[in-house]
Amino acid sequence: MEATGTDEVEKIKSKFMSAWNNMKYSWVLKTKTYFSRNSPVFLLGKCYHFKTEGEYRALHSFQPSSAGGSNFDKINTEISGNVEEFRKDFISRIWLTYREEFPQIKGSALTTDCGWGCTLRTGQMLLAQGLMLHFLGRAWVWPEALDMDSSDSESWTSNTVRKLTASFEASLTAERDPKILPRPQRGPARRSWDVTEMRNEVYHRKIISWFGDSPLAAFGLHQLIEYGKKSGKIAGDWYGPAVVAHILRKAVEEARDPELQGVTVYVAQDCTVYSSDVIDRQCSFMDSGKGGTKAVIILVPVRLGGERTNTDYLEFVKGILSLEYCVGIIGGKPKQSYYFAGFQDDSLIYMDPHYCQSFVDVSIKDFPLESFHCPSPKKMSFKKMDPSCTIGFYCRTVQDFEKASEEITKMLKSSSKEKYPLFTFVKGHSRDYDFASSPLHEENDLFSEDEKKRLKRFSTEEFVLL
């Protein structure tokens, strides 16, 4: 009877916290995101320009905003088509946020991750981008991306302040109602998808389904928490970027979907990427029986300074986000985790997981996709970034890895004012340097003793993000 009473108290407590978090994280801050028309915008290796067209005399109406960006309210000229291309590209990225009312997490009374799961969500977004590169390619954009905001019916080439302001703010500030947007109505004139588009849409939905909030989803919150238990974490705990990197590696290793057998994850050890260890993973036996090598997602946990981020690392971070191999950064500011995907000038562009949405059952046919795509790019000064983060890269082949390691090494050397770069690529295996190498698969224990020690250290350090 006593145990039953305790269970009832826990259920009531869980429901109260769920209601409180739903209210707290369902508010949408109606802040405007300003983008300069004179500086390039980088998004996961792609560059966009929002330069104006028309005569030079229009420039007198331009004034910088107090936030350091450009005040589009004062522009009296046309915006180039690259704005729309940027919008489509950004919205096409997979956005994973707090959810509520999903199936109860094993070993707890929790049915929401509001208030504690943001770093796991940013890790999911980084992994999702890697899988999108693998199955869809970087050039892919969601055909329905621009339908996210059906109120945006004005032309992006309008030459009036009223039309430009309404269009840009509606598209890039996304002041939307904190509910899942209804699926837009399709007109009869909508063209049919060809075979390639249909294939891409199948993979688009499949990738999202792997991150569903159910115990069966390969990379869903429920599975990630199970792997996290091996490092001493439980549902409701805070997870740091380094811990999440190791959890993602284990999740990919344990995934049983045949489609995922061609992908592996490598986590750098003590800021060192051992080339032979990476190549061994890429050349490991594929369960499908097909030849060839695996694609690899490389995760590098680093610190960009001491208690605060060292601004000397700004150019390096910008360089990383401008590479075609980059799949983003798990980072944020103190006590708030964000998924960094790009930059403009000295500001980082990110997706924010701190937004409570309702559970979506991704097992049903044609489940709604809108809540998995963010119409609202946000910007943050690099100076506010927490120094603890995990950088991600994707390499499809061994040749891609060798080329990426060369490019990144050059970048590390050129950006390092001291003798010691932020992290390094070295030839050989970790065991050649007296480090215990991580086995590709462990039957009885998900984490080796060496990994457990490192994860425990990461888990107890003060800089771990929420």
JSON list of C-alpha atoms in Angstrom, two decimals, residues 119-275:
[
{"chain": "A", "resi": 119, "resn": "THR", "atom": "CA", "xyz": [20.78, 18.80, -25.36]},
{"chain": "A", "resi": 120, "resn": "LEU", "atom": "CA", "xyz": [19.43, 15.41, -26.42]},
{"chain": "A", "resi": 121, "resn": "ARG", "atom": "CA", "xyz": [17.21, 17.25, -28.91]},
{"chain": "A", "resi": 122, "resn": "THR", "atom": "CA", "xyz": [20.13, 19.24, -30.34]},
{"chain": "A", "resi": 123, "resn": "GLY", "atom": "CA", "xyz": [22.07, 15.99, -30.65]},
{"chain": "A", "resi": 124, "resn": "GLN", "atom": "CA", "xyz": [19.14, 14.49, -32.52]},
{"chain": "A", "resi": 125, "resn": "MET", "atom": "CA", "xyz": [19.11, 17.47, -34.91]},
{"chain": "A", "resi": 126, "resn": "LEU", "atom": "CA", "xyz": [22.81, 17.06, -35.66]},
{"chain": "A", "resi": 127, "resn": "LEU", "atom": "CA", "xyz": [22.42, 13.33, -36.30]},
{"chain": "A", "resi": 128, "resn": "ALA", "atom": "CA", "xyz": [19.34, 13.99, -38.43]},
{"chain": "A", "resi": 129, "resn": "GLN", "atom": "CA", "xyz": [21.35, 16.38, -40.61]},
{"chain": "A", "resi": 130, "resn": "GLY", "atom": "CA", "xyz": [24.00, 13.70, -41.08]},
{"chain": "A", "resi": 131, "resn": "LEU", "atom": "CA", "xyz": [21.34, 11.20, -42.15]},
{"chain": "A", "resi": 132, "resn": "MET", "atom": "CA", "xyz": [19.81, 13.75, -44.51]},
{"chain": "A", "resi": 133, "resn": "LEU", "atom": "CA", "xyz": [23.19, 14.18, -46.20]},
{"chain": "A", "resi": 134, "resn": "HIS", "atom": "CA", "xyz": [23.54, 10.42, -46.42]},
{"chain": "A", "resi": 135, "resn": "PHE", "atom": "CA", "xyz": [20.12, 9.63, -47.90]},
{"chain": "A", "resi": 136, "resn": "LEU", "atom": "CA", "xyz": [19.04, 12.89, -49.56]},
{"chain": "A", "resi": 137, "resn": "GLY", "atom": "CA", "xyz": [22.17, 14.92, -50.24]},
{"chain": "A", "resi": 138, "resn": "ARG", "atom": "CA", "xyz": [22.92, 18.54, -49.40]},
{"chain": "A", "resi": 139, "resn": "ALA", "atom": "CA", "xyz": [21.05, 19.93, -52.41]},
{"chain": "A", "resi": 140, "resn": "TRP", "atom": "CA", "xyz": [17.71, 18.47, -51.27]},
{"chain": "A", "resi": 141, "resn": "VAL", "atom": "CA", "xyz": [15.02, 20.85, -50.03]},
{"chain": "A", "resi": 142, "resn": "TRP", "atom": "CA", "xyz": [11.54, 20.00, -48.83]},
{"chain": "A", "resi": 143, "resn": "PRO", "atom": "CA", "xyz": [9.13, 20.85, -51.70]},
{"chain": "A", "resi": 144, "resn": "GLU", "atom": "CA", "xyz": [6.54, 22.12, -49.20]},
{"chain": "A", "resi": 145, "resn": "ALA", "atom": "CA", "xyz": [8.99, 24.27, -47.21]},
{"chain": "A", "resi": 146, "resn": "LEU", "atom": "CA", "xyz": [7.52, 27.58, -48.35]},
{"chain": "A", "resi": 147, "resn": "ASP", "atom": "CA", "xyz": [3.99, 26.40, -47.51]},
{"chain": "A", "resi": 148, "resn": "MET", "atom": "CA", "xyz": [4.84, 26.50, -43.80]},
{"chain": "A", "resi": 149, "resn": "ASP", "atom": "CA", "xyz": [3.50, 30.03, -43.58]},
{"chain": "A", "resi": 150, "resn": "SER", "atom": "CA", "xyz": [0.45, 30.22, -45.81]},
{"chain": "A", "resi": 151, "resn": "SER", "atom": "CA", "xyz": [-0.01, 33.91, -44.99]},
{"chain": "A", "resi": 152, "resn": "ASP", "atom": "CA", "xyz": [3.10, 34.74, -46.99]},
{"chain": "A", "resi": 153, "resn": "SER", "atom": "CA", "xyz": [1.31, 35.51, -50.23]},
{"chain": "A", "resi": 154, "resn": "GLU", "atom": "CA", "xyz": [3.25, 38.64, -51.12]},
{"chain": "A", "resi": 155, "resn": "SER", "atom": "CA", "xyz": [6.08, 38.75, -53.65]},
{"chain": "A", "resi": 156, "resn": "TRP", "atom": "CA", "xyz": [9.69, 38.76, -52.40]},
{"chain": "A", "resi": 157, "resn": "THR", "atom": "CA", "xyz": [10.58, 41.22, -55.15]},
{"chain": "A", "resi": 158, "resn": "SER", "atom": "CA", "xyz": [8.14, 43.89, -54.04]},
{"chain": "A", "resi": 159, "resn": "ASN", "atom": "CA", "xyz": [9.51, 47.42, -54.25]},
{"chain": "A", "resi": 160, "resn": "THR", "atom": "CA", "xyz": [7.44, 48.80, -51.40]},
{"chain": "A", "resi": 161, "resn": "VAL", "atom": "CA", "xyz": [8.41, 48.95, -47.76]},
{"chain": "A", "resi": 162, "resn": "ARG", "atom": "CA", "xyz": [5.05, 47.54, -46.66]},
{"chain": "A", "resi": 163, "resn": "LYS", "atom": "CA", "xyz": [5.26, 44.41, -48.78]},
{"chain": "A", "resi": 164, "resn": "LEU", "atom": "CA", "xyz": [8.94, 43.77, -48.06]},
{"chain": "A", "resi": 165, "resn": "THR", "atom": "CA", "xyz": [8.54, 44.16, -44.31]},
{"chain": "A", "resi": 166, "resn": "ALA", "atom": "CA", "xyz": [5.48, 41.93, -44.13]},
{"chain": "A", "resi": 167, "resn": "SER", "atom": "CA", "xyz": [7.06, 39.23, -46.25]},
{"chain": "A", "resi": 168, "resn": "PHE", "atom": "CA", "xyz": [10.46, 39.14, -44.62]},
{"chain": "A", "resi": 169, "resn": "GLU", "atom": "CA", "xyz": [9.19, 39.27, -41.05]},
{"chain": "A", "resi": 170, "resn": "ALA", "atom": "CA", "xyz": [6.53, 36.64, -41.69]},
{"chain": "A", "resi": 171, "resn": "SER", "atom": "CA", "xyz": [9.11, 34.31, -43.19]},
{"chain": "A", "resi": 172, "resn": "LEU", "atom": "CA", "xyz": [12.17, 34.82, -41.03]},
{"chain": "A", "resi": 173, "resn": "THR", "atom": "CA", "xyz": [10.78, 35.74, -37.61]},
{"chain": "A", "resi": 174, "resn": "ALA", "atom": "CA", "xyz": [8.00, 33.13, -37.62]},
{"chain": "A", "resi": 175, "resn": "GLU", "atom": "CA", "xyz": [5.64, 34.73, -35.13]},
{"chain": "A", "resi": 176, "resn": "ARG", "atom": "CA", "xyz": [3.42, 31.71, -35.19]},
{"chain": "A", "resi": 177, "resn": "ASP", "atom": "CA", "xyz": [0.83, 30.27, -32.87]},
{"chain": "A", "resi": 178, "resn": "PRO", "atom": "CA", "xyz": [2.36, 27.75, -30.42]},
{"chain": "A", "resi": 179, "resn": "LYS", "atom": "CA", "xyz": [0.50, 24.82, -31.90]},
{"chain": "A", "resi": 180, "resn": "ILE", "atom": "CA", "xyz": [1.18, 22.42, -34.72]},
{"chain": "A", "resi": 181, "resn": "LEU", "atom": "CA", "xyz": [0.34, 24.21, -37.92]},
{"chain": "A", "resi": 182, "resn": "PRO", "atom": "CA", "xyz": [-2.50, 22.71, -39.95]},
{"chain": "A", "resi": 183, "resn": "ARG", "atom": "CA", "xyz": [-1.53, 21.04, -43.17]},
{"chain": "A", "resi": 184, "resn": "PRO", "atom": "CA", "xyz": [-1.97, 23.57, -45.98]},
{"chain": "A", "resi": 185, "resn": "GLN", "atom": "CA", "xyz": [-4.73, 23.00, -48.48]},
{"chain": "A", "resi": 186, "resn": "ARG", "atom": "CA", "xyz": [-3.51, 21.95, -51.88]},
{"chain": "A", "resi": 187, "resn": "GLY", "atom": "CA", "xyz": [-5.01, 23.34, -55.03]},
{"chain": "A", "resi": 188, "resn": "PRO", "atom": "CA", "xyz": [-6.01, 21.12, -57.93]},
{"chain": "A", "resi": 189, "resn": "ALA", "atom": "CA", "xyz": [-3.29, 22.62, -60.11]},
{"chain": "A", "resi": 190, "resn": "ARG", "atom": "CA", "xyz": [-0.45, 21.22, -57.95]},
{"chain": "A", "resi": 191, "resn": "ARG", "atom": "CA", "xyz": [1.86, 19.14, -60.14]},
{"chain": "A", "resi": 192, "resn": "SER", "atom": "CA", "xyz": [2.51, 15.46, -59.50]},
{"chain": "A", "resi": 193, "resn": "TRP", "atom": "CA", "xyz": [5.81, 14.40, -57.96]},
{"chain": "A", "resi": 194, "resn": "ASP", "atom": "CA", "xyz": [8.23, 12.48, -60.15]},
{"chain": "A", "resi": 195, "resn": "VAL", "atom": "CA", "xyz": [9.94, 9.23, -59.11]},
{"chain": "A", "resi": 196, "resn": "THR", "atom": "CA", "xyz": [12.94, 11.00, -57.53]},
{"chain": "A", "resi": 197, "resn": "GLU", "atom": "CA", "xyz": [10.74, 13.34, -55.50]},
{"chain": "A", "resi": 198, "resn": "MET", "atom": "CA", "xyz": [8.65, 10.42, -54.28]},
{"chain": "A", "resi": 199, "resn": "ARG", "atom": "CA", "xyz": [11.77, 8.53, -53.22]},
{"chain": "A", "resi": 200, "resn": "ASN", "atom": "CA", "xyz": [13.10, 11.59, -51.41]},
{"chain": "A", "resi": 201, "resn": "GLU", "atom": "CA", "xyz": [9.81, 12.08, -49.59]},
{"chain": "A", "resi": 202, "resn": "VAL", "atom": "CA", "xyz": [9.91, 8.46, -48.42]},
{"chain": "A", "resi": 203, "resn": "TYR", "atom": "CA", "xyz": [13.38, 9.02, -46.92]},
{"chain": "A", "resi": 204, "resn": "HIS", "atom": "CA", "xyz": [12.33, 12.39, -45.52]},
{"chain": "A", "resi": 205, "resn": "ARG", "atom": "CA", "xyz": [9.55, 10.72, -43.53]},
{"chain": "A", "resi": 206, "resn": "LYS", "atom": "CA", "xyz": [11.68, 7.72, -42.64]},
{"chain": "A", "resi": 207, "resn": "ILE", "atom": "CA", "xyz": [14.43, 9.89, -41.15]},
{"chain": "A", "resi": 208, "resn": "ILE", "atom": "CA", "xyz": [11.92, 11.79, -39.04]},
{"chain": "A", "resi": 209, "resn": "SER", "atom": "CA", "xyz": [10.33, 8.51, -37.90]},
{"chain": "A", "resi": 210, "resn": "TRP", "atom": "CA", "xyz": [13.71, 7.32, -36.56]},
{"chain": "A", "resi": 211, "resn": "PHE", "atom": "CA", "xyz": [13.56, 10.27, -34.13]},
{"chain": "A", "resi": 212, "resn": "GLY", "atom": "CA", "xyz": [9.96, 9.70, -33.05]},
{"chain": "A", "resi": 213, "resn": "ASP", "atom": "CA", "xyz": [9.06, 9.91, -29.35]},
{"chain": "A", "resi": 214, "resn": "SER", "atom": "CA", "xyz": [8.34, 6.24, -28.84]},
{"chain": "A", "resi": 215, "resn": "PRO", "atom": "CA", "xyz": [10.30, 3.29, -27.41]},
{"chain": "A", "resi": 216, "resn": "LEU", "atom": "CA", "xyz": [10.57, 1.72, -30.88]},
{"chain": "A", "resi": 217, "resn": "ALA", "atom": "CA", "xyz": [12.23, 4.67, -32.62]},
{"chain": "A", "resi": 218, "resn": "ALA", "atom": "CA", "xyz": [15.94, 3.98, -33.19]},
{"chain": "A", "resi": 219, "resn": "PHE", "atom": "CA", "xyz": [17.06, 7.50, -32.23]},
{"chain": "A", "resi": 220, "resn": "GLY", "atom": "CA", "xyz": [14.02, 8.61, -30.26]},
{"chain": "A", "resi": 221, "resn": "LEU", "atom": "CA", "xyz": [14.29, 10.08, -26.79]},
{"chain": "A", "resi": 222, "resn": "HIS", "atom": "CA", "xyz": [13.28, 6.79, -25.15]},
{"chain": "A", "resi": 223, "resn": "GLN", "atom": "CA", "xyz": [16.17, 4.86, -26.74]},
{"chain": "A", "resi": 224, "resn": "LEU", "atom": "CA", "xyz": [18.73, 7.61, -26.11]},
{"chain": "A", "resi": 225, "resn": "ILE", "atom": "CA", "xyz": [17.84, 7.64, -22.42]},
{"chain": "A", "resi": 226, "resn": "GLU", "atom": "CA", "xyz": [18.31, 3.87, -22.25]},
{"chain": "A", "resi": 227, "resn": "TYR", "atom": "CA", "xyz": [21.84, 4.25, -23.64]},
{"chain": "A", "resi": 228, "resn": "GLY", "atom": "CA", "xyz": [22.45, 7.17, -21.30]},
{"chain": "A", "resi": 229, "resn": "LYS", "atom": "CA", "xyz": [21.79, 4.95, -18.30]},
{"chain": "A", "resi": 230, "resn": "LYS", "atom": "CA", "xyz": [25.08, 3.22, -19.05]},
{"chain": "A", "resi": 231, "resn": "SER", "atom": "CA", "xyz": [26.84, 6.50, -18.25]},
{"chain": "A", "resi": 232, "resn": "GLY", "atom": "CA", "xyz": [24.86, 7.04, -15.05]},
{"chain": "A", "resi": 233, "resn": "LYS", "atom": "CA", "xyz": [22.20, 9.30, -16.56]},
{"chain": "A", "resi": 234, "resn": "ILE", "atom": "CA", "xyz": [18.45, 8.87, -16.09]},
{"chain": "A", "resi": 235, "resn": "ALA", "atom": "CA", "xyz": [15.36, 10.57, -17.53]},
{"chain": "A", "resi": 236, "resn": "GLY", "atom": "CA", "xyz": [15.09, 14.06, -16.09]},
{"chain": "A", "resi": 237, "resn": "ASP", "atom": "CA", "xyz": [18.86, 14.56, -15.75]},
{"chain": "A", "resi": 238, "resn": "TRP", "atom": "CA", "xyz": [20.78, 17.18, -17.67]},
{"chain": "A", "resi": 239, "resn": "TYR", "atom": "CA", "xyz": [22.99, 15.93, -20.50]},
{"chain": "A", "resi": 240, "resn": "GLY", "atom": "CA", "xyz": [26.17, 17.63, -21.72]},
{"chain": "A", "resi": 241, "resn": "PRO", "atom": "CA", "xyz": [27.30, 17.80, -25.37]},
{"chain": "A", "resi": 242, "resn": "ALA", "atom": "CA", "xyz": [30.08, 15.24, -24.85]},
{"chain": "A", "resi": 243, "resn": "VAL", "atom": "CA", "xyz": [27.80, 12.70, -23.16]},
{"chain": "A", "resi": 244, "resn": "VAL", "atom": "CA", "xyz": [25.25, 13.12, -25.96]},
{"chain": "A", "resi": 245, "resn": "ALA", "atom": "CA", "xyz": [27.98, 12.46, -28.54]},
{"chain": "A", "resi": 246, "resn": "HIS", "atom": "CA", "xyz": [28.71, 9.06, -26.99]},
{"chain": "A", "resi": 247, "resn": "ILE", "atom": "CA", "xyz": [25.01, 8.26, -26.65]},
{"chain": "A", "resi": 248, "resn": "LEU", "atom": "CA", "xyz": [24.48, 8.99, -30.35]},
{"chain": "A", "resi": 249, "resn": "ARG", "atom": "CA", "xyz": [27.37, 6.70, -31.26]},
{"chain": "A", "resi": 250, "resn": "LYS", "atom": "CA", "xyz": [25.87, 3.85, -29.31]},
{"chain": "A", "resi": 251, "resn": "ALA", "atom": "CA", "xyz": [22.42, 4.48, -30.76]},
{"chain": "A", "resi": 252, "resn": "VAL", "atom": "CA", "xyz": [23.74, 4.22, -34.32]},
{"chain": "A", "resi": 253, "resn": "GLU", "atom": "CA", "xyz": [25.77, 1.11, -33.48]},
{"chain": "A", "resi": 254, "resn": "GLU", "atom": "CA", "xyz": [22.72, -0.60, -32.01]},
{"chain": "A", "resi": 255, "resn": "ALA", "atom": "CA", "xyz": [20.28, 0.43, -34.76]},
{"chain": "A", "resi": 256, "resn": "ARG", "atom": "CA", "xyz": [18.88, -2.62, -36.53]},
{"chain": "A", "resi": 257, "resn": "ASP", "atom": "CA", "xyz": [17.19, -1.00, -39.52]},
{"chain": "A", "resi": 258, "resn": "PRO", "atom": "CA", "xyz": [18.94, -2.32, -42.67]},
{"chain": "A", "resi": 259, "resn": "GLU", "atom": "CA", "xyz": [18.92, 1.23, -44.07]},
{"chain": "A", "resi": 260, "resn": "LEU", "atom": "CA", "xyz": [21.21, 2.34, -41.23]},
{"chain": "A", "resi": 261, "resn": "GLN", "atom": "CA", "xyz": [23.87, -0.33, -41.68]},
{"chain": "A", "resi": 262, "resn": "GLY", "atom": "CA", "xyz": [25.80, 1.92, -44.04]},
{"chain": "A", "resi": 263, "resn": "VAL", "atom": "CA", "xyz": [26.38, 4.63, -41.42]},
{"chain": "A", "resi": 264, "resn": "THR", "atom": "CA", "xyz": [28.67, 4.68, -38.39]},
{"chain": "A", "resi": 265, "resn": "VAL", "atom": "CA", "xyz": [29.61, 7.29, -35.78]},
{"chain": "A", "resi": 266, "resn": "TYR", "atom": "CA", "xyz": [33.06, 8.04, -34.39]},
{"chain": "A", "resi": 267, "resn": "VAL", "atom": "CA", "xyz": [33.63, 10.16, -31.28]},
{"chain": "A", "resi": 268, "resn": "ALA", "atom": "CA", "xyz": [37.02, 11.84, -30.91]},
{"chain": "A", "resi": 269, "resn": "GLN", "atom": "CA", "xyz": [39.04, 10.85, -27.85]},
{"chain": "A", "resi": 270, "resn": "ASP", "atom": "CA", "xyz": [40.48, 13.72, -25.80]},
{"chain": "A", "resi": 271, "resn": "CYS", "atom": "CA", "xyz": [40.20, 16.14, -28.74]},
{"chain": "A", "resi": 272, "resn": "THR", "atom": "CA", "xyz": [42.03, 13.73, -31.06]},
{"chain": "A", "resi": 273, "resn": "VAL", "atom": "CA", "xyz": [40.69, 12.03, -34.18]},
{"chain": "A", "resi": 274, "resn": "TYR", "atom": "CA", "xyz": [42.68, 8.85, -34.90]},
{"chain": "A", "resi": 275, "resn": "SER", "atom": "CA", "xyz": [42.52, 8.38, -38.66]}
]
